[in-house]
Amino acid sequence: MREPESRRAGKPGIYIDHNATSPAVIQITDTYANPSSPHEAGRRARDAMEKARANIASLIGAKPGELYFTSGGTEADNWAVWSALCGYPSLVTSAIEHHAILRPARRAHAWILEVDHAGKVSLPHLKRLLDGRELGEDGGVISVMHANNETGILQPIRAISELAHEHGQIVHTDAVQSFGKIPVDVNELGVDMMTISAHKMGGPKGLGALYVRQGVRISPLIRGGHQERDKRAGTENVVGIVAFGLAAEYAHRDMEEKRVRMARMRERLLDGIKEQLDGVRNNTLLLAHSIPNTLNLSFKGVDSEALLLLLDQEGICVSNGAACESGLSEPSHVLLAMGRSPEEARSAIRFSMAPSNTPEEVEAVIEAVVRLVKLLRGVVDGRKGHVSYPEK
Ligand code: PLP
């Protein structure tokens, strides 16, 4: 098996798993003091933090005072659900949310919206719920993600917000996967709360934020000191926040050019694989309605876990949609909700690029995927580039 030089040096050869996390682009900083300290060093730390807050807020069309830093996307998502539980009579979410929403939401007996075969949340289902009596008279919370982390499919958040507001509901969206990849504006989306995370676009891990529109009620999830305007206690991660601000700024620089470049590489990846392999199902069917970096493919007759391991041995990092818990591999809840069979869900691989990936890397990934899928299917039928795979 080939062992790329970069791998021997401790780095993977081709990293095409940027929805899992994106390597940090920024190393910093001299802001070491506690931003609550009144001395000069403390003031410098606070200034740096507030500059980052203002930067990030302006990138999403928000005011600085509407942004609360958290320990990541998970905390911000949990916080939105927690607030919904504490201050609002009902919670509606979708079947394809990240577990950071789904797990707490299930405990809260939330209403779960269906999705269609293309991975879009059902507006008719939401309409039925809102028109019915189940949600009660008073406004509740509706939480639907902006871009799905496994398929990349964008959700109709603007339409959801309009519908929800007509019925006196407030709207939260998890924009962890879209922020930094495409323009995300809270006013265009019409949302009242929004989650973002630093490490999906070159910022540090363990840092996120919850946007809360001025006037929207929210209860603290973490109580203690007076940080974050009494809404989120604990000394702020100043270094992380400054890095978050810089990474967000960097991600938004030449964003359209990066978007087009990633979309082209993704198209080539899809075409290159489909030209040479039968039995490939595209789970990111609506390419025009998705974040540009993500492609999710099911390979008929292939165990994605095995493909993942073989690709890893060649220095290629990708993901399967499966959530691994206690060593047990579950088929992706997202793909199952889209009506895929458990076999199709277990054969899915997610490719997720960053602008730093290159067309040459994409060619190498195509070559490896085609060769290894054929190997795993075990049967080459003699026609160049075609395989037959065992039927179920
Ligand atoms: N929401 C989505 C859609 C995600 O993809 C992730 C991470 O994979 C999270 C939330 C959690 O974010 P964090 O890793 O910052 O806790």
Short mmCIF file of C-alpha atoms and ligand atoms in Angstrom, two decimals:
data_model
loop_
_atom_site.label_atom_id
_atom_site.label_comp_id
_atom_site.label_asym_id
_atom_site.label_seq_id
_atom_site.Cartn_x
_atom_site.Cartn_y
_atom_site.Cartn_z
CA MET A 1 0.00 0.00 0.00
CA ARG A 2 1.31 3.47 -0.86
CA GLU A 3 2.40 5.54 2.12
CA PRO A 4 2.44 9.24 1.21
CA GLU A 5 5.36 11.23 2.56
CA SER A 6 3.09 13.65 4.38
CA ARG A 7 1.54 10.73 6.23
CA ARG A 8 4.90 9.46 7.37
CA ALA A 9 5.49 12.95 8.70
CA GLY A 10 2.39 12.51 10.85
CA LYS A 11 -0.08 14.27 8.53
CA PRO A 12 -2.76 12.63 6.40
CA GLY A 13 -2.11 12.80 2.68
CA ILE A 14 -5.45 14.16 1.54
CA TYR A 15 -7.80 15.66 4.06
CA ILE A 16 -11.29 15.80 2.59
CA ASP A 17 -13.26 15.69 5.84
CA HIS A 18 -13.77 19.37 6.54
CA ASN A 19 -17.33 18.98 7.85
CA ALA A 20 -15.77 16.99 10.71
CA THR A 21 -13.33 19.82 11.43
CA SER A 22 -11.14 22.17 9.43
CA PRO A 23 -7.46 22.61 10.36
CA ALA A 24 -6.85 25.94 12.08
CA VAL A 25 -5.41 28.65 9.85
CA ILE A 26 -4.37 31.01 12.60
CA GLN A 27 -1.91 30.84 15.45
CA ILE A 28 -2.14 33.59 18.13
CA THR A 29 -1.93 35.70 20.45
CA ASP A 30 -0.77 38.00 23.23
CA THR A 31 -4.18 38.52 24.84
CA TYR A 32 -3.42 36.58 28.02
CA ALA A 33 -5.25 38.53 30.72
CA ASN A 34 -8.75 38.01 32.09
CA PRO A 35 -11.07 40.28 30.11
CA SER A 36 -13.01 41.06 33.31
CA SER A 37 -9.87 42.51 34.95
CA PRO A 38 -9.89 46.32 35.09
CA HIS A 39 -6.14 46.74 34.48
CA GLU A 40 -4.45 47.57 31.19
CA ALA A 41 -3.76 43.93 30.25
CA GLY A 42 -7.38 43.01 31.05
CA ARG A 43 -8.66 45.90 28.97
CA ARG A 44 -6.48 44.79 26.05
CA ALA A 45 -7.94 41.28 26.29
CA ARG A 46 -11.48 42.68 26.43
CA ASP A 47 -10.83 44.98 23.45
CA ALA A 48 -9.51 42.07 21.39
CA MET A 49 -12.52 39.97 22.34
CA GLU A 50 -15.02 42.71 21.56
CA LYS A 51 -13.36 43.37 18.21
CA ALA A 52 -13.84 39.70 17.35
CA ARG A 53 -17.46 39.84 18.52
CA ALA A 54 -18.13 42.90 16.36
CA ASN A 55 -16.44 41.24 13.35
CA ILE A 56 -18.43 38.04 13.59
CA ALA A 57 -21.67 39.89 14.31
CA SER A 58 -21.23 42.07 11.22
CA LEU A 59 -20.59 38.99 9.07
CA ILE A 60 -24.02 37.57 10.01
CA GLY A 61 -25.86 40.91 9.94
CA ALA A 62 -26.20 41.05 13.74
CA LYS A 63 -25.38 43.58 16.44
CA PRO A 64 -22.40 42.72 18.69
CA GLY A 65 -24.70 42.60 21.73
CA GLU A 66 -26.73 39.83 20.11
CA LEU A 67 -23.81 37.38 20.05
CA TYR A 68 -22.91 35.17 23.03
CA PHE A 69 -19.75 33.08 22.93
CA THR A 70 -20.02 29.43 24.01
CA SER A 71 -17.79 26.37 24.23
CA GLY A 72 -18.87 25.29 20.75
CA GLY A 73 -21.78 24.52 18.49
CA THR A 74 -23.01 21.80 20.82
CA GLU A 75 -23.40 24.16 23.76
CA ALA A 76 -25.10 26.82 21.64
CA ASP A 77 -27.54 24.22 20.26
CA ASN A 78 -28.21 22.82 23.74
CA TRP A 79 -28.73 26.35 25.01
CA ALA A 80 -31.32 27.13 22.34
CA VAL A 81 -33.21 23.92 23.19
CA TRP A 82 -32.89 24.56 26.93
CA SER A 83 -34.27 28.06 26.51
CA ALA A 84 -37.11 26.68 24.47
CA LEU A 85 -37.88 24.29 27.31
CA CYS A 86 -37.71 26.95 30.00
CA GLY A 87 -39.47 29.86 28.41
CA TYR A 88 -41.64 28.51 25.63
CA PRO A 89 -44.50 26.02 25.52
CA SER A 90 -43.38 23.81 22.63
CA LEU A 91 -40.40 22.82 20.53
CA VAL A 92 -40.44 21.64 16.92
CA THR A 93 -37.32 20.34 15.21
CA SER A 94 -36.44 18.08 12.29
CA ALA A 95 -35.40 14.46 11.91
CA ILE A 96 -32.04 15.37 10.34
CA GLU A 97 -30.64 17.71 13.01
CA HIS A 98 -27.24 17.20 14.56
CA HIS A 99 -27.37 15.20 17.80
CA ALA A 100 -26.59 18.45 19.68
CA ILE A 101 -30.20 19.39 18.92
CA LEU A 102 -31.87 16.01 18.55
CA ARG A 103 -30.78 14.47 21.84
CA PRO A 104 -31.94 17.29 24.13
CA ALA A 105 -35.00 17.83 21.92
CA ARG A 106 -36.09 14.22 22.28
CA ARG A 107 -35.92 14.55 26.06
CA ALA A 108 -38.16 17.58 25.70
CA HIS A 109 -40.73 15.56 23.70
CA ALA A 110 -40.25 17.85 20.73
CA TRP A 111 -42.29 17.53 17.55
CA ILE A 112 -40.05 16.10 14.83
CA LEU A 113 -40.48 17.30 11.23
CA GLU A 114 -40.18 14.83 8.36
CA VAL A 115 -37.81 15.32 5.42
CA ASP A 116 -38.23 14.35 1.76
CA HIS A 117 -36.03 11.94 -0.22
CA ALA A 118 -33.73 14.82 -1.22
CA GLY A 119 -33.08 15.71 2.42
CA LYS A 120 -35.25 18.83 2.67
CA VAL A 121 -37.39 19.45 5.72
CA SER A 122 -41.09 19.19 4.93
CA LEU A 123 -42.80 22.58 4.86
CA PRO A 124 -46.24 20.94 4.47
CA HIS A 125 -45.60 18.99 7.70
CA LEU A 126 -44.64 22.20 9.50
CA LYS A 127 -47.73 23.92 8.12
CA ARG A 128 -49.95 21.07 9.32
CA LEU A 129 -48.43 21.31 12.79
CA LEU A 130 -48.81 25.08 12.93
CA ASP A 131 -52.39 24.97 11.64
CA GLY A 132 -53.33 22.19 14.07
CA ARG A 133 -53.97 22.52 17.76
CA GLU A 134 -51.09 20.40 19.07
CA LEU A 135 -48.62 23.25 19.57
CA GLY A 136 -51.06 25.33 21.62
CA GLU A 137 -51.91 28.98 21.28
CA ASP A 138 -48.75 30.58 22.65
CA GLY A 139 -45.55 30.84 20.64
CA GLY A 140 -43.05 28.05 20.85
CA VAL A 141 -39.64 27.47 19.26
CA ILE A 142 -38.88 25.92 15.88
CA SER A 143 -35.31 24.74 15.36
CA VAL A 144 -34.23 23.63 11.88
CA MET A 145 -30.63 23.49 10.72
CA HIS A 146 -29.38 25.65 7.84
CA ALA A 147 -27.10 23.11 6.12
CA ASN A 148 -27.07 19.45 6.99
CA ASN A 149 -23.66 18.21 8.08
CA GLU A 150 -23.91 14.85 6.31
CA THR A 151 -25.50 15.73 2.98
CA GLY A 152 -24.76 19.48 2.78
CA ILE A 153 -28.39 20.13 1.78
CA LEU A 154 -29.63 23.64 2.62
CA GLN A 155 -32.98 23.95 4.36
CA PRO A 156 -35.70 26.47 3.48
CA ILE A 157 -35.05 28.58 6.57
CA ARG A 158 -36.48 31.81 5.19
CA ALA A 159 -39.79 30.09 4.36
CA ILE A 160 -39.78 28.36 7.77
CA SER A 161 -39.20 31.69 9.53
CA GLU A 162 -42.04 33.40 7.65
CA LEU A 163 -44.44 30.57 8.39
CA ALA A 164 -43.36 30.36 12.02
CA HIS A 165 -43.64 34.09 12.62
CA GLU A 166 -47.15 34.17 11.15
CA HIS A 167 -48.02 31.71 13.94
CA GLY A 168 -46.19 33.59 16.69
CA GLN A 169 -43.32 31.08 16.93
CA ILE A 170 -39.64 31.93 17.20
CA VAL A 171 -37.00 30.28 15.01
CA HIS A 172 -33.57 28.89 15.78
CA THR A 173 -31.21 27.59 13.12
CA ASP A 174 -28.01 25.60 13.48
CA ALA A 175 -25.74 27.26 10.92
CA VAL A 176 -22.58 25.42 12.03
CA GLN A 177 -21.98 23.96 8.57
CA SER A 178 -22.97 26.94 6.44
CA PHE A 179 -21.28 29.80 8.30
CA GLY A 180 -17.92 30.47 6.65
CA LYS A 181 -18.79 28.54 3.48
CA ILE A 182 -21.63 30.65 2.08
CA PRO A 183 -23.10 34.03 3.11
CA VAL A 184 -25.27 33.60 6.20
CA ASP A 185 -27.33 36.58 7.33
CA VAL A 186 -29.76 36.41 10.24
CA ASN A 187 -32.04 39.02 8.66
CA GLU A 188 -32.18 37.34 5.28
CA LEU A 189 -32.92 34.04 6.99
CA GLY A 190 -35.36 35.78 9.33
CA VAL A 191 -34.19 33.77 12.35
CA ASP A 192 -34.35 34.75 16.02
CA MET A 193 -31.51 32.52 17.22
CA MET A 194 -28.59 30.98 15.36
CA THR A 195 -25.73 28.65 16.28
CA ILE A 196 -22.26 28.95 14.76
CA SER A 197 -19.02 27.11 15.52
CA ALA A 198 -15.41 28.18 14.97
CA HIS A 199 -13.75 24.94 14.01
CA LYS A 200 -15.68 24.13 10.84
CA MET A 201 -13.99 26.92 8.94
CA GLY A 202 -10.46 27.22 10.24
CA GLY A 203 -11.04 28.53 13.78
CA PRO A 204 -10.20 26.71 17.01
CA LYS A 205 -12.13 23.77 18.40
CA GLY A 206 -14.18 24.30 21.56
CA LEU A 207 -15.52 27.71 20.54
CA GLY A 208 -18.89 28.73 19.18
CA ALA A 209 -21.57 31.34 19.55
CA LEU A 210 -25.29 31.73 19.86
CA TYR A 211 -26.91 34.69 18.13
CA VAL A 212 -30.04 35.85 19.97
CA ARG A 213 -32.10 38.60 18.37
CA GLN A 214 -32.58 41.60 20.63
CA GLY A 215 -35.82 41.20 22.58
CA VAL A 216 -35.94 37.39 22.38
CA ARG A 217 -36.10 35.81 25.83
CA ILE A 218 -33.35 33.35 26.67
CA SER A 219 -32.39 31.70 29.97
CA PRO A 220 -28.75 31.02 30.82
CA LEU A 221 -27.64 27.42 30.48
CA ILE A 222 -24.47 27.97 32.52
CA ARG A 223 -24.76 30.13 35.63
CA GLY A 224 -22.03 31.75 37.69
CA GLY A 225 -20.17 35.01 37.01
CA HIS A 226 -21.49 37.97 35.07
CA GLN A 227 -19.72 37.23 31.80
CA GLU A 228 -21.52 37.55 28.48
CA ARG A 229 -23.99 40.05 29.90
CA ASP A 230 -25.11 37.61 32.60
CA LYS A 231 -26.21 35.06 30.03
CA ARG A 232 -23.24 32.69 29.89
CA ALA A 233 -21.00 32.42 32.93
CA GLY A 234 -17.32 31.49 32.91
CA THR A 235 -14.12 33.31 31.99
CA GLU A 236 -14.15 33.80 28.26
CA ASN A 237 -11.79 31.88 25.98
CA VAL A 238 -10.15 35.07 24.74
CA VAL A 239 -7.50 33.43 22.59
CA GLY A 240 -10.13 31.22 21.01
CA ILE A 241 -12.52 34.11 20.46
CA VAL A 242 -9.86 36.22 18.77
CA ALA A 243 -8.91 33.26 16.57
CA PHE A 244 -12.60 32.71 15.80
CA GLY A 245 -12.92 36.33 14.67
CA LEU A 246 -9.85 36.12 12.44
CA ALA A 247 -10.87 32.77 10.97
CA ALA A 248 -14.35 34.08 10.21
CA GLU A 249 -12.88 37.13 8.48
CA TYR A 250 -10.52 34.92 6.50
CA ALA A 251 -13.32 32.53 5.48
CA HIS A 252 -15.37 35.43 4.14
CA ARG A 253 -12.50 36.81 2.07
CA ASP A 254 -13.04 35.89 -1.64
CA MET A 255 -15.91 33.69 -0.49
CA GLU A 256 -17.60 33.56 -3.90
CA GLU A 257 -14.40 32.54 -5.66
CA LYS A 258 -13.83 29.81 -3.05
CA ARG A 259 -17.44 28.68 -3.37
CA VAL A 260 -17.14 28.30 -7.15
CA ARG A 261 -13.80 26.47 -6.85
CA MET A 262 -15.15 23.99 -4.29
CA ALA A 263 -18.34 23.44 -6.30
CA ARG A 264 -16.23 22.63 -9.40
CA MET A 265 -14.07 20.17 -7.47
CA ARG A 266 -17.19 18.56 -6.04
CA GLU A 267 -18.74 18.20 -9.50
CA ARG A 268 -15.57 16.59 -10.78
CA LEU A 269 -15.50 14.22 -7.79
CA LEU A 270 -19.08 13.17 -8.48
CA ASP A 271 -18.60 12.79 -12.25
CA GLY A 272 -15.25 11.03 -11.90
CA ILE A 273 -16.69 8.43 -9.53
CA LYS A 274 -19.98 7.93 -11.36
CA GLU A 275 -18.27 7.58 -14.75
CA GLN A 276 -16.27 4.63 -13.47
CA LEU A 277 -18.58 2.93 -11.02
CA ASP A 278 -22.12 1.59 -11.19
CA GLY A 279 -24.31 1.42 -8.11
CA VAL A 280 -23.51 4.89 -6.76
CA ARG A 281 -26.38 6.87 -5.22
CA ASN A 282 -25.94 10.57 -4.73
CA ASN A 283 -27.37 11.67 -1.37
CA THR A 284 -26.53 15.31 -2.16
CA LEU A 285 -28.93 15.31 -5.05
CA LEU A 286 -29.80 19.00 -4.96
CA LEU A 287 -26.30 20.30 -5.63
CA ALA A 288 -27.64 23.81 -6.30
CA HIS A 289 -29.32 23.79 -2.88
CA SER A 290 -26.37 22.70 -0.81
CA ILE A 291 -23.17 24.02 0.68
CA PRO A 292 -20.55 23.76 -2.07
CA ASN A 293 -18.03 21.54 -0.31
CA THR A 294 -20.09 18.49 0.60
CA LEU A 295 -20.88 15.33 -1.33
CA ASN A 296 -22.49 12.24 0.17
CA LEU A 297 -22.49 9.04 -1.88
CA SER A 298 -23.78 5.53 -1.17
CA PHE A 299 -21.83 2.71 -2.82
CA LYS A 300 -24.06 -0.29 -3.37
CA GLY A 301 -22.71 -3.48 -1.80
CA VAL A 302 -19.97 -1.67 0.13
CA ASP A 303 -19.55 -1.34 3.89
CA SER A 304 -18.57 2.32 4.36
CA GLU A 305 -16.58 1.44 7.47
CA ALA A 306 -14.33 -0.83 5.39
CA LEU A 307 -13.97 1.76 2.63
CA LEU A 308 -13.13 4.41 5.21
CA LEU A 309 -10.37 2.24 6.69
CA LEU A 310 -8.87 1.42 3.29
CA LEU A 311 -8.89 5.07 2.27
CA ASP A 312 -7.29 5.96 5.59
CA GLN A 313 -4.49 3.46 4.92
CA GLU A 314 -3.79 5.41 1.74
CA GLY A 315 -3.74 8.68 3.62
CA ILE A 316 -7.21 9.86 2.55
CA CYS A 317 -9.45 11.14 5.34
CA VAL A 318 -13.21 11.11 4.75
CA SER A 319 -16.22 10.23 6.94
CA ASN A 320 -19.11 7.89 6.81
CA GLY A 321 -22.41 9.27 7.99
CA ALA A 322 -22.56 6.74 10.79
CA ALA A 323 -22.52 7.82 14.39
CA CYS A 324 -20.31 5.51 16.38
CA GLU A 325 -21.45 4.89 19.89
CA SER A 326 -19.74 2.50 22.26
CA GLY A 327 -18.10 0.78 19.34
CA LEU A 328 -21.46 0.15 17.65
CA SER A 329 -21.93 1.62 14.24
CA GLU A 330 -25.42 3.01 13.70
CA PRO A 331 -26.68 3.80 10.22
CA SER A 332 -27.04 7.55 9.72
CA HIS A 333 -30.29 8.94 11.12
CA VAL A 334 -30.15 11.59 8.39
CA LEU A 335 -30.07 9.12 5.51
CA LEU A 336 -32.70 6.91 7.15
CA ALA A 337 -34.96 9.95 7.56
CA MET A 338 -34.50 10.60 3.83
CA GLY A 339 -35.92 7.14 3.13
CA ARG A 340 -32.63 5.39 2.40
CA SER A 341 -32.49 1.72 3.42
CA PRO A 342 -30.19 0.75 6.31
CA GLU A 343 -27.90 -0.87 3.69
CA GLU A 344 -27.73 2.36 1.68
CA ALA A 345 -27.07 4.33 4.85
CA ARG A 346 -24.31 1.93 5.87
CA SER A 347 -22.64 2.30 2.48
CA ALA A 348 -22.48 6.11 2.54
CA ILE A 349 -19.33 8.20 2.50
CA ARG A 350 -19.22 11.94 3.10
CA PHE A 351 -16.60 13.94 1.22
CA SER A 352 -16.26 17.47 2.55
CA MET A 353 -13.74 19.87 1.07
CA ALA A 354 -12.15 23.17 1.99
CA PRO A 355 -10.85 25.77 -0.47
CA SER A 356 -7.36 24.47 0.33
CA ASN A 357 -8.09 21.14 -1.38
CA THR A 358 -6.79 20.94 -4.96
CA PRO A 359 -8.02 19.42 -8.25
CA GLU A 360 -5.03 17.04 -8.09
CA GLU A 361 -6.21 15.79 -4.70
CA VAL A 362 -9.68 15.28 -6.10
CA GLU A 363 -8.22 13.15 -8.93
CA ALA A 364 -6.29 11.07 -6.38
CA VAL A 365 -9.48 10.58 -4.32
CA ILE A 366 -11.44 9.50 -7.42
CA GLU A 367 -8.74 7.00 -8.37
CA ALA A 368 -8.57 5.53 -4.85
CA VAL A 369 -12.33 5.39 -4.30
CA VAL A 370 -12.96 3.66 -7.64
CA ARG A 371 -10.18 1.13 -7.08
CA LEU A 372 -11.14 0.37 -3.47
CA VAL A 373 -14.87 0.12 -4.12
CA LYS A 374 -14.10 -2.42 -6.85
CA LEU A 375 -11.84 -4.28 -4.45
CA LEU A 376 -14.53 -4.37 -1.77
CA ARG A 377 -17.22 -5.44 -4.17
CA GLY A 378 -14.89 -8.25 -5.05
CA VAL A 379 -16.09 -8.89 -8.57
CA VAL A 380 -14.68 -7.25 -11.67
CA ASP A 381 -16.68 -8.26 -14.72
CA GLY A 382 -14.02 -7.72 -17.35
CA ARG A 383 -15.40 -4.57 -19.00
CA LYS A 384 -12.94 -1.78 -18.37
CA GLY A 385 -14.01 0.26 -15.41
CA HIS A 386 -17.20 -1.64 -14.71
CA VAL A 387 -17.98 -3.97 -11.88
CA SER A 388 -20.87 -6.18 -11.03
CA TYR A 389 -21.69 -6.37 -7.39
CA PRO A 390 -23.43 -9.12 -5.51
CA GLU A 391 -27.18 -8.47 -5.36
CA LYS A 392 -28.81 -8.68 -1.96
N1 PLP B 1 -24.20 21.27 14.51
C1 PLP B 1 -23.74 20.76 13.37
C2 PLP B 1 -24.59 20.82 12.14
C3 PLP B 1 -22.48 20.16 13.32
O1 PLP B 1 -22.04 19.64 12.17
C4 PLP B 1 -21.71 20.12 14.52
C5 PLP B 1 -20.40 19.44 14.52
O2 PLP B 1 -20.17 18.48 13.82
C6 PLP B 1 -22.23 20.69 15.68
C7 PLP B 1 -23.49 21.25 15.65
C8 PLP B 1 -21.46 20.69 16.96
O3 PLP B 1 -20.50 21.71 16.92
P1 PLP B 1 -19.21 21.65 17.90
O4 PLP B 1 -18.33 20.57 17.36
O5 PLP B 1 -18.61 23.02 17.77
O6 PLP B 1 -19.70 21.37 19.27
#
